Short mmCIF file of C-alpha atoms in Angstrom, two decimals:
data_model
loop_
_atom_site.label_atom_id
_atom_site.label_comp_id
_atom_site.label_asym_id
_atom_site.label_seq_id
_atom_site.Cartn_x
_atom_site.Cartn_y
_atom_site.Cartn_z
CA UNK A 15 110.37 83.49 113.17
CA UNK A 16 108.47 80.55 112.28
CA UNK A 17 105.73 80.26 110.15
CA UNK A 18 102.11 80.29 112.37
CA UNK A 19 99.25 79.28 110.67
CA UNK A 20 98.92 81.17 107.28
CA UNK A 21 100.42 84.60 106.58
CA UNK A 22 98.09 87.44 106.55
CA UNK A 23 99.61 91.37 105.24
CA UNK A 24 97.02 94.60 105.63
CA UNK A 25 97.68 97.63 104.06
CA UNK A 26 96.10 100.77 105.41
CA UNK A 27 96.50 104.15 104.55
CA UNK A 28 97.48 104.85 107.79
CA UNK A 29 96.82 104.19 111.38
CA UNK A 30 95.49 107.78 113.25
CA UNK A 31 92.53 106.48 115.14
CA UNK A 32 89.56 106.84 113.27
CA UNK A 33 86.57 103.84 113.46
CA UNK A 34 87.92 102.25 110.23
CA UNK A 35 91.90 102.10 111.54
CA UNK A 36 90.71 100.60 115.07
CA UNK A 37 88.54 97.87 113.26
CA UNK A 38 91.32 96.74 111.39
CA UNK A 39 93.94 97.13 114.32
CA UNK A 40 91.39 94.92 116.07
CA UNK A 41 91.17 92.69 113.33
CA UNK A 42 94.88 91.93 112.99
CA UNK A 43 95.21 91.37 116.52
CA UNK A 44 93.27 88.43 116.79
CA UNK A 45 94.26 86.88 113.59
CA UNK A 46 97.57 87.50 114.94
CA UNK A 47 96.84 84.78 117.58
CA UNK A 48 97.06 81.87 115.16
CA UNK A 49 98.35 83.24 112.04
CA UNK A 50 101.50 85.45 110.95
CA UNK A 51 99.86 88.81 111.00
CA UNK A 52 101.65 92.50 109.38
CA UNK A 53 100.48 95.58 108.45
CA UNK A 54 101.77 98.07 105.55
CA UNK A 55 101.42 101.78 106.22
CA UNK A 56 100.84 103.81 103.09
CA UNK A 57 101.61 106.37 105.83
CA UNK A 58 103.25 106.82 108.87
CA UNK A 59 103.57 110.34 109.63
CA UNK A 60 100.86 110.00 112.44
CA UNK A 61 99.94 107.23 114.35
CA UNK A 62 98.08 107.79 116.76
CA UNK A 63 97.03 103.94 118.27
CA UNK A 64 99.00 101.55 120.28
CA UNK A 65 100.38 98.86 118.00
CA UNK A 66 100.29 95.47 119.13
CA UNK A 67 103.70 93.93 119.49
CA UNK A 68 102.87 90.53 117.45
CA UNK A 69 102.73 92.41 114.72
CA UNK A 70 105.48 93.52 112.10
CA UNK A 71 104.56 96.95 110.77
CA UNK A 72 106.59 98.38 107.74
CA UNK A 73 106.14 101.73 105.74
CA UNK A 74 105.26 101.58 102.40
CA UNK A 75 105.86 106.03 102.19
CA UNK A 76 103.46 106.38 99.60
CA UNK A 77 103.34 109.68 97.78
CA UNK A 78 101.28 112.55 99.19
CA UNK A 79 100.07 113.28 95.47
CA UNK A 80 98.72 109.46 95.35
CA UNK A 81 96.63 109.62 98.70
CA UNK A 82 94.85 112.93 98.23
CA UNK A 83 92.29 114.35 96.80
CA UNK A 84 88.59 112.70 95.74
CA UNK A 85 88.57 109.09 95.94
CA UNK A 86 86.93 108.57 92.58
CA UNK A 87 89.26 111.69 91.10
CA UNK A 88 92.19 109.48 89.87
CA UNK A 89 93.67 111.48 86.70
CA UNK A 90 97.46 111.82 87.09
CA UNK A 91 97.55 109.61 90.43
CA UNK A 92 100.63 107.68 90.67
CA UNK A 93 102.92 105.64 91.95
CA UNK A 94 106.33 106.21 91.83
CA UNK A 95 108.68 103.27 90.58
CA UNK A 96 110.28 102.96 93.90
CA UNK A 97 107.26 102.95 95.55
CA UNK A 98 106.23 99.73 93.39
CA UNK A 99 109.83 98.21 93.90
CA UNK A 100 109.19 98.18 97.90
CA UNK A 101 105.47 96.89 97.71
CA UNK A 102 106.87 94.13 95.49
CA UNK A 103 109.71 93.74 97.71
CA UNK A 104 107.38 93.44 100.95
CA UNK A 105 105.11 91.16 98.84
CA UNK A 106 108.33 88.88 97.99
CA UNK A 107 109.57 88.38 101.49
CA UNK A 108 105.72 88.38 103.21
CA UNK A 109 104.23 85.61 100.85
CA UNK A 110 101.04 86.51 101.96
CA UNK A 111 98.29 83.56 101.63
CA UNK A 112 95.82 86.76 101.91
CA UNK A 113 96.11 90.32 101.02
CA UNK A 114 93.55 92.82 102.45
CA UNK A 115 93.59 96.32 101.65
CA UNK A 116 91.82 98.49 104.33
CA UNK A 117 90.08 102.50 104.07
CA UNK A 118 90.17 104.79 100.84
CA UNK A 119 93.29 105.00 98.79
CA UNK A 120 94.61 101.57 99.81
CA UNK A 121 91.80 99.72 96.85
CA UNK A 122 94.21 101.52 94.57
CA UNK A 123 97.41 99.17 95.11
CA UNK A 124 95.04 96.51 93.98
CA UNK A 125 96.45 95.98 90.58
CA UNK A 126 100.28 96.19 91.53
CA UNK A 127 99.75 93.01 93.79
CA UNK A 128 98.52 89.33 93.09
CA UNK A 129 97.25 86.10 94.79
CA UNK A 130 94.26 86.48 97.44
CA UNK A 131 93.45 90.29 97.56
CA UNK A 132 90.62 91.38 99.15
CA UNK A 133 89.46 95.17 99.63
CA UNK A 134 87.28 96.20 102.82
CA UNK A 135 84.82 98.92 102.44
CA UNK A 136 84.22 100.30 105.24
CA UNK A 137 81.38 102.45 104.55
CA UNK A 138 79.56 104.49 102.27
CA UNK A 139 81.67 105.55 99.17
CA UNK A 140 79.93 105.52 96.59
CA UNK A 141 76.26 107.90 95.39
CA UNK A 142 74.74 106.23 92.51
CA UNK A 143 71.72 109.15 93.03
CA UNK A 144 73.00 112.44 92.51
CA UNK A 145 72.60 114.73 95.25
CA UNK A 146 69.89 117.89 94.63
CA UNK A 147 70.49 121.43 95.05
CA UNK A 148 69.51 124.70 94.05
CA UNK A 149 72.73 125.98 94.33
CA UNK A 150 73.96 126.55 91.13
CA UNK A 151 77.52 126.40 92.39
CA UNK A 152 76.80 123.03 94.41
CA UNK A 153 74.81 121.78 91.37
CA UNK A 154 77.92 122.20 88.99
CA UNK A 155 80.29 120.48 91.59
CA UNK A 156 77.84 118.18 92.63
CA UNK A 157 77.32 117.09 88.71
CA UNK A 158 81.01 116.99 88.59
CA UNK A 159 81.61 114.48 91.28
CA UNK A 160 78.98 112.51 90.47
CA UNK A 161 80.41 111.94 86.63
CA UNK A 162 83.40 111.00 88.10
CA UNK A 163 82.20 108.99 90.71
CA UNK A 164 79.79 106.71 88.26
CA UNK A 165 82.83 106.46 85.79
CA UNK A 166 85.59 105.52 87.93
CA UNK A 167 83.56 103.39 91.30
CA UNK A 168 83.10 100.11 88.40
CA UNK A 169 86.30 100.89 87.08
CA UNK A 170 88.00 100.59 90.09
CA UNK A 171 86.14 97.70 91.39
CA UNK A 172 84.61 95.91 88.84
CA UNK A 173 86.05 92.53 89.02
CA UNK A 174 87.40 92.73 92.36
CA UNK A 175 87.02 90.53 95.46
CA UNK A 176 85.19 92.87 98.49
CA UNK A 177 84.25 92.96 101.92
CA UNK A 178 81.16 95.15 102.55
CA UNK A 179 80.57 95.49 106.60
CA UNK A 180 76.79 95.15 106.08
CA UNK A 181 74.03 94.15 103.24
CA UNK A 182 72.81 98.05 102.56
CA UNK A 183 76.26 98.34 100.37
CA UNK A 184 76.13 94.83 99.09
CA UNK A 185 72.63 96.14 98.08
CA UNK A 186 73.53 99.50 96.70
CA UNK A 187 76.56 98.55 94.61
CA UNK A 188 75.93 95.42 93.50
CA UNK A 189 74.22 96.70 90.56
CA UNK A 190 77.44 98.49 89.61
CA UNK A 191 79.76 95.28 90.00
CA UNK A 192 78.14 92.81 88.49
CA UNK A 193 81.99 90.57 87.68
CA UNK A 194 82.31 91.38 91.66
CA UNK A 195 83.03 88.62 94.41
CA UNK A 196 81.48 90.13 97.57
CA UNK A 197 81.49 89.19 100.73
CA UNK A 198 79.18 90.78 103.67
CA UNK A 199 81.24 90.48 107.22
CA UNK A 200 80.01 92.58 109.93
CA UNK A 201 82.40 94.45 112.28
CA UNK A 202 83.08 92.56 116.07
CA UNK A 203 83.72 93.97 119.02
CA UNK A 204 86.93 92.67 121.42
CA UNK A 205 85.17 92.03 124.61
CA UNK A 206 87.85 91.08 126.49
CA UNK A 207 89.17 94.96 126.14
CA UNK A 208 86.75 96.47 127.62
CA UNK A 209 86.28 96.47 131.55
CA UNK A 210 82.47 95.91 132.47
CA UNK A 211 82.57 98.43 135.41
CA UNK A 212 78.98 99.36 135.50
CA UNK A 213 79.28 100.51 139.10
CA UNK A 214 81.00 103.66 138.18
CA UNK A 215 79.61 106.83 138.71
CA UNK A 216 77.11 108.29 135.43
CA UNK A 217 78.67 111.69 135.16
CA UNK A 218 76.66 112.71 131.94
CA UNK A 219 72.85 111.92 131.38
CA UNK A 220 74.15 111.00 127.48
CA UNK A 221 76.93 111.17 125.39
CA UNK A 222 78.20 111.41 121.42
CA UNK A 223 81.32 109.84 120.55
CA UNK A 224 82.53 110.61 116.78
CA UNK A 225 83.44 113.06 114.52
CA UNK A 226 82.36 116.68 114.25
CA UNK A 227 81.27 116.54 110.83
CA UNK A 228 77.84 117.67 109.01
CA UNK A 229 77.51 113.33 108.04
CA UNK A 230 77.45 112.27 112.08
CA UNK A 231 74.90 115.55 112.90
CA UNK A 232 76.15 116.07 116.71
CA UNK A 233 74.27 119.49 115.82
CA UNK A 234 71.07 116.73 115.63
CA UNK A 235 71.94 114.99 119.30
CA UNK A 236 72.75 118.19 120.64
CA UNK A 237 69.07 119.27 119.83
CA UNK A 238 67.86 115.97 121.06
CA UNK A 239 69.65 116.89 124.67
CA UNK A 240 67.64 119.77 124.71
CA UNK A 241 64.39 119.43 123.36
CA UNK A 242 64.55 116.04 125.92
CA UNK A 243 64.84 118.36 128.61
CA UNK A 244 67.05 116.08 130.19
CA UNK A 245 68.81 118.50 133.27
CA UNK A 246 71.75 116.89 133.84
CA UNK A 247 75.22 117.00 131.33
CA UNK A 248 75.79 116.27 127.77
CA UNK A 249 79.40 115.24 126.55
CA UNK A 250 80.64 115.30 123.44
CA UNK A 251 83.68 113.39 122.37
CA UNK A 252 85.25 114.12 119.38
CA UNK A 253 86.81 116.86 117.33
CA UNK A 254 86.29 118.44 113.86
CA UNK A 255 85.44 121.27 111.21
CA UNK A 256 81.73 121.34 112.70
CA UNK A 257 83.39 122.38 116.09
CA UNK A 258 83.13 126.20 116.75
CA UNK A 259 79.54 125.72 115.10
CA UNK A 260 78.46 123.14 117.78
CA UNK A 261 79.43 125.89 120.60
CA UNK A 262 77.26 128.31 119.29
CA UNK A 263 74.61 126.24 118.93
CA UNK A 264 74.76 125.50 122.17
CA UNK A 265 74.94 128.92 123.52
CA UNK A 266 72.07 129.91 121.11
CA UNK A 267 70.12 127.17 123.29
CA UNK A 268 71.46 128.23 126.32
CA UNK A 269 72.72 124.69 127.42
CA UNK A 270 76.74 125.43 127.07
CA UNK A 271 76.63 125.29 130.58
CA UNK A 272 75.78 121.73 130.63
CA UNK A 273 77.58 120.00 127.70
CA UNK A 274 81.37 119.10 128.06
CA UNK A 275 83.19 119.37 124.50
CA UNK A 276 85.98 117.15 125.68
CA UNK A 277 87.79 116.58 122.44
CA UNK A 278 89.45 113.39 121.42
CA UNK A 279 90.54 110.96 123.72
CA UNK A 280 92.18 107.74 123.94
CA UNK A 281 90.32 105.96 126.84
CA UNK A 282 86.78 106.38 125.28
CA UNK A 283 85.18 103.56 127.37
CA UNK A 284 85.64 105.50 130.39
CA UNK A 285 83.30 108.10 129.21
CA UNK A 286 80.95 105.82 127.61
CA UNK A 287 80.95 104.09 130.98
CA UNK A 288 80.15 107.25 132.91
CA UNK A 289 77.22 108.12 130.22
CA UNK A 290 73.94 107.01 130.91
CA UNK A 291 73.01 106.93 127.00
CA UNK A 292 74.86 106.75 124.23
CA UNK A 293 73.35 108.78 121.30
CA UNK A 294 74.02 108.12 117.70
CA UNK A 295 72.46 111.22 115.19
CA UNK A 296 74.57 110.20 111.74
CA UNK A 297 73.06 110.48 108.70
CA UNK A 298 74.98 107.99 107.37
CA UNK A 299 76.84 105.15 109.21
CA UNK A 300 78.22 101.77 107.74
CA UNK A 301 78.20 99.98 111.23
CA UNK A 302 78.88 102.78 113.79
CA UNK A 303 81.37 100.55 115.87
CA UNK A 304 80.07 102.94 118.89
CA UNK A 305 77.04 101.07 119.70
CA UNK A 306 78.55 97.85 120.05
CA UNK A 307 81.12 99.09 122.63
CA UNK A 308 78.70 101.17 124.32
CA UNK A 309 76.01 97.69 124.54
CA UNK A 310 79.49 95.74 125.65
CA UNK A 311 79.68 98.39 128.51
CA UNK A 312 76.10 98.09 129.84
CA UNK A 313 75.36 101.47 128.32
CA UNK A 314 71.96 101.92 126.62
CA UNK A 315 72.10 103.63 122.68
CA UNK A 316 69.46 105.46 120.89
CA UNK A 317 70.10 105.85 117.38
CA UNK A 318 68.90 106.62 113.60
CA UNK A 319 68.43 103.48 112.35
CA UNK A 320 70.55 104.69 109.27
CA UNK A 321 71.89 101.61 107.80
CA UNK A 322 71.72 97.68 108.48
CA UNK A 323 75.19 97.83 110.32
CA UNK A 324 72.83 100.28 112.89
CA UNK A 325 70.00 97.73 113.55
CA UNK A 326 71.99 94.24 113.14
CA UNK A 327 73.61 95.69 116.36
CA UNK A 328 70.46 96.56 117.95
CA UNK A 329 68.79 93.16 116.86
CA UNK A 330 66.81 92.05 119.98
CA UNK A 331 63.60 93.49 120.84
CA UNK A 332 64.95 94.76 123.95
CA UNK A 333 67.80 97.09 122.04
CA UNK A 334 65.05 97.72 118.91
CA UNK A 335 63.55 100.34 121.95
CA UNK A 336 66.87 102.74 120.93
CA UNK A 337 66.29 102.79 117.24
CA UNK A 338 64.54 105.97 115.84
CA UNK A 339 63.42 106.73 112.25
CA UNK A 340 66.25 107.88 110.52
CA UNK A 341 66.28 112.21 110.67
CA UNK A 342 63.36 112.29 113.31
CA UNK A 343 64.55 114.77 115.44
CA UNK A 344 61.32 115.09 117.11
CA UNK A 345 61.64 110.99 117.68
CA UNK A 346 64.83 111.38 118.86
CA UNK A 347 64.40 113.73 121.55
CA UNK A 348 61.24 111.44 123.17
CA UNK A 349 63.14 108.41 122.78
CA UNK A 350 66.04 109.72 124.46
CA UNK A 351 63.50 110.78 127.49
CA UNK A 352 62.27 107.59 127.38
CA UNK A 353 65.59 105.32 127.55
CA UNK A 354 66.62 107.28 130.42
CA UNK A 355 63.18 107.08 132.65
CA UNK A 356 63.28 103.24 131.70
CA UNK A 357 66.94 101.59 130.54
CA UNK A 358 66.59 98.34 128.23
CA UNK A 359 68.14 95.67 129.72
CA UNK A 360 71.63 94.24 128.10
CA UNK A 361 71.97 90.62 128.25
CA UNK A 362 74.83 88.35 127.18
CA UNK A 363 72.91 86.99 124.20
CA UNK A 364 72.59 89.90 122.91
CA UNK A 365 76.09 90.78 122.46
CA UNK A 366 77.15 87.44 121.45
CA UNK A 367 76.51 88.23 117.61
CA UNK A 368 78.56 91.33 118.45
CA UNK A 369 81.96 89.30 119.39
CA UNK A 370 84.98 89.73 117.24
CA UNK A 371 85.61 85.89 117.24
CA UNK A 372 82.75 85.66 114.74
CA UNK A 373 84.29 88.11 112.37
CA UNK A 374 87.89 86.63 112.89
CA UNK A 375 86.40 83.41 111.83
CA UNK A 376 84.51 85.11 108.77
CA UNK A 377 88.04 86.50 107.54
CA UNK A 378 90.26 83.46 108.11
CA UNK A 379 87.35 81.66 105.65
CA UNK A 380 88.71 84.19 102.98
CA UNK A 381 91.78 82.44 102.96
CA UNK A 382 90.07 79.36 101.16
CA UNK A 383 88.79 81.33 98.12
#
C-alpha cells in the first residue's frame, strides 16, 4: 500500500461501543480519508462496532491483569515481555508520524513507545476533592482511592502531551500537570451518517440514551417524565447495573406502563429520531456526544448543564432554552414541559461548530508538534 498523507496508529483498549470507542472510530475514519489510518486493540474479545474497511486493525492481546482494576491502582501492573516485543514490532513496521492513545488503560503504554504520542481523555478521571460521607466504610475506601488517585494521576501524566475534550478538565487538572502539553479539542459529530428524516413518526414524547449507571441518573429523567406529566411514552436506551432499580422506580410511580426499557441498540438514531426530546440527567459528562447527534437529527435536548462539553454544544440562544441547572430536578421536569409545548428551532449554524471536519482538522495539527 502506498504511503497517504502521514501515518496515524490509535490504540484503544478495545472497541465495544461505548461514547469514547465511537468517537475515536469516528475519528479514524475521517483521518483515514487523507492519511494512513490503524488502530491497536489492547483487546479484542468483544467488538461490538462496524469497523471501517480503510483501516488496518491489529491485536495487541494485552494481559487481563494489566487492564483491570482502578485506573490510578497501578502496583504490580504489567506488561509481559512479549507483549512489549509486539507493540515495538507494530511500532517498527507502522512508523507512525502520530501516536494517540484512546480511553483508560491505553495512557499506560505511554512510556514503552516514542515520537509524537498523544493521550485523549475522554472525560472525568481524576477527583482532586475528596468525596464526603458518613459512611465509615465509604469514608475508608473513599480515603483510599483518593491517596492513590492524587499520587499516581501526576505520576502518570505529568510531562505528557494530552487531549482534554473540553476546558472544565484543562481547568481542573492543570494544576496537577504543570510540565503538561495540553491541548483542548472538542468532540465532532459525522453529519453525513446520520439521515435527517424529521418526517418520521415521534413514537416517544422523550427519550435517554446512555448507560444505566448512578453517574448518568436515568433514575433523575425518569422523575423528570413524570413530575412533567407528559402522557405520552418514555424510552430508555441503554443497559446497566442501575437496571432492575430503574423498573421499580417506575412501578413505584406507576408509569411502567408508559416507558419502553429497550436495551442497547445499534441503530440509535432511529429512536432519537422518533423522540420528541432528548433528555440528558448525568451528573457528570465530558461532552455527552448524545446531544450533538440528537441537534444533527432535528431533535430538541434538555440537559444539566454539567460540564463545558454540555453547553459548547448548546451554544446559541435558541439551544441555551434546554440547559437546566445542574441537579435541578424540579428545573428539569418544567423545562422538559416546556420544550415540548414550544420546540427550539435547529438551524444549520448551529451545528456547524458541531461538524467532525473541525475536530479532524484540530488532530491532523497535532502532527506538527
Amino acid at each position: 500500500m502506498c504511503k497517504m498523507g502521514k501515518n496515524i496508529l490509535f490504540i484503544v483498549d478495545h472497541l465495544i461501543g461505548g461514547g469514547a470507542e465511537r468517537m475515536t472510530l469516528e475519528l479514524a475514519e475521517n483521518l483515514s480519508a487523507t492519511n494512513t489510518v490503524s488502530i491497536a486493540l489492547m483487546n479484542s474479545d468483544s467488538i461490538g462496532m462496524n469497523l471501517p474497511l480503510n483501516i488496518d486493525i491489529h491485536n495487541l492481546h494485552i494481559n487481563n491483569d494489566f487492564m483491570s482494576g482502578g485506573l490510578w491502582k497501578r502496583k504490580n501492573k504489567k506488561l509481559h515481555e512479549s507483549e512489549i516485543q509486539r507493540i515495538n514490532k507494530l511500532i517498527q513496521s507502522k512508523n507512525p508520524d502520530l501516536i494517540i492513545l484512546s480511553h483508560w488503560y491505553a495512557m499506560y503504554l505511554e512510556p514503552f513507545l516514542h515520537g509524537n504520542v498523544w493521550i485523549w481523555v475522554h472525560g472525568d478521571i481524576f477527583q482532586p476533592i475528596k468525596k464526603k460521607t458518613t459512611n465509615l466504610f465509604r469514608w475508608y475506601k473513599e480515603t483510599r482511592n483518593h491517596y492513590f488517585s492524587m499520587k499516581n494521576f501526576p505520576k502518570a501524566l505529568n510531562g505528557k502531551k494530552l487531549i482534554f475534550v473540553n476546558n472544565d478538565l484543562y481547568k481542573n487538572y492543570k494544576p496537577y500537570l504543570p510540565d503538561s502539553t495540553i491541548k483542548v479539542i472538542y468532540n465532532g459529530i459525522n453529519f453525513e451518517k446520520f439521515k435527517n428524516d424529521f418526517r418520521e413518526e415521534k413514537i416517544w414524547d422523550c427519550i435517554f440514551l446512555g448507560r444505566l449507571s448512578k453517574e448518568k441518573q436515568p433514575d433523575y429523567a425518569i422523575r423528570a417524565f413524570f413530575d412533567s406529566k407528559l402522557q405520552g411514552r418514555m424510552a430508555i436506551v441503554g443497559d446497566g447495573p442501575m437496571k432492575e432499580e430503574l423498573i421499580n422506580l417506575a412501578e413505584e410511580l406507576k408509569v411502567i406502563d408508559r416507558i419502553d426499557f429497550v436495551g442497547w441498540v445499534n441503530n440509535v438514531q432511529d429512536y432519537i429520531c422518533q423522540s420528541k426530546i432528548l433528555i440528558l440527567s448525568s451528573k457528570e459528562e465530558s461532552f455527552g456526544l448524545v446531544i450533538s447527534e440528537a441537534l444533527c437529527l432535528g431533535t430538541p435536548v434538555v440537559a444539566f448543564n454539567c460540564s463545558d462539553g454540555v453547553s459548547f454544544q448548546l451554544h446559541s440562544e435558541r439551544l441555551r432554552r434546554g440547559l437546566v441547572q445542574p441537579q435541578d430536578r424540579v428545573e428539569l421536569a418544567k423545562k422538559l414541559r416546556e420544550v415540548y409545548e414550544k420546540p427550539y428551532e435547529i438551524i444549520k449554524d448551529d451545528l456547524m461548530s458541531l461538524s467532525i471536519k473541525n475536530m479532524k482538522t484540530e488532530f491532523e495539527k497535532l502532527l506538527k508538534l
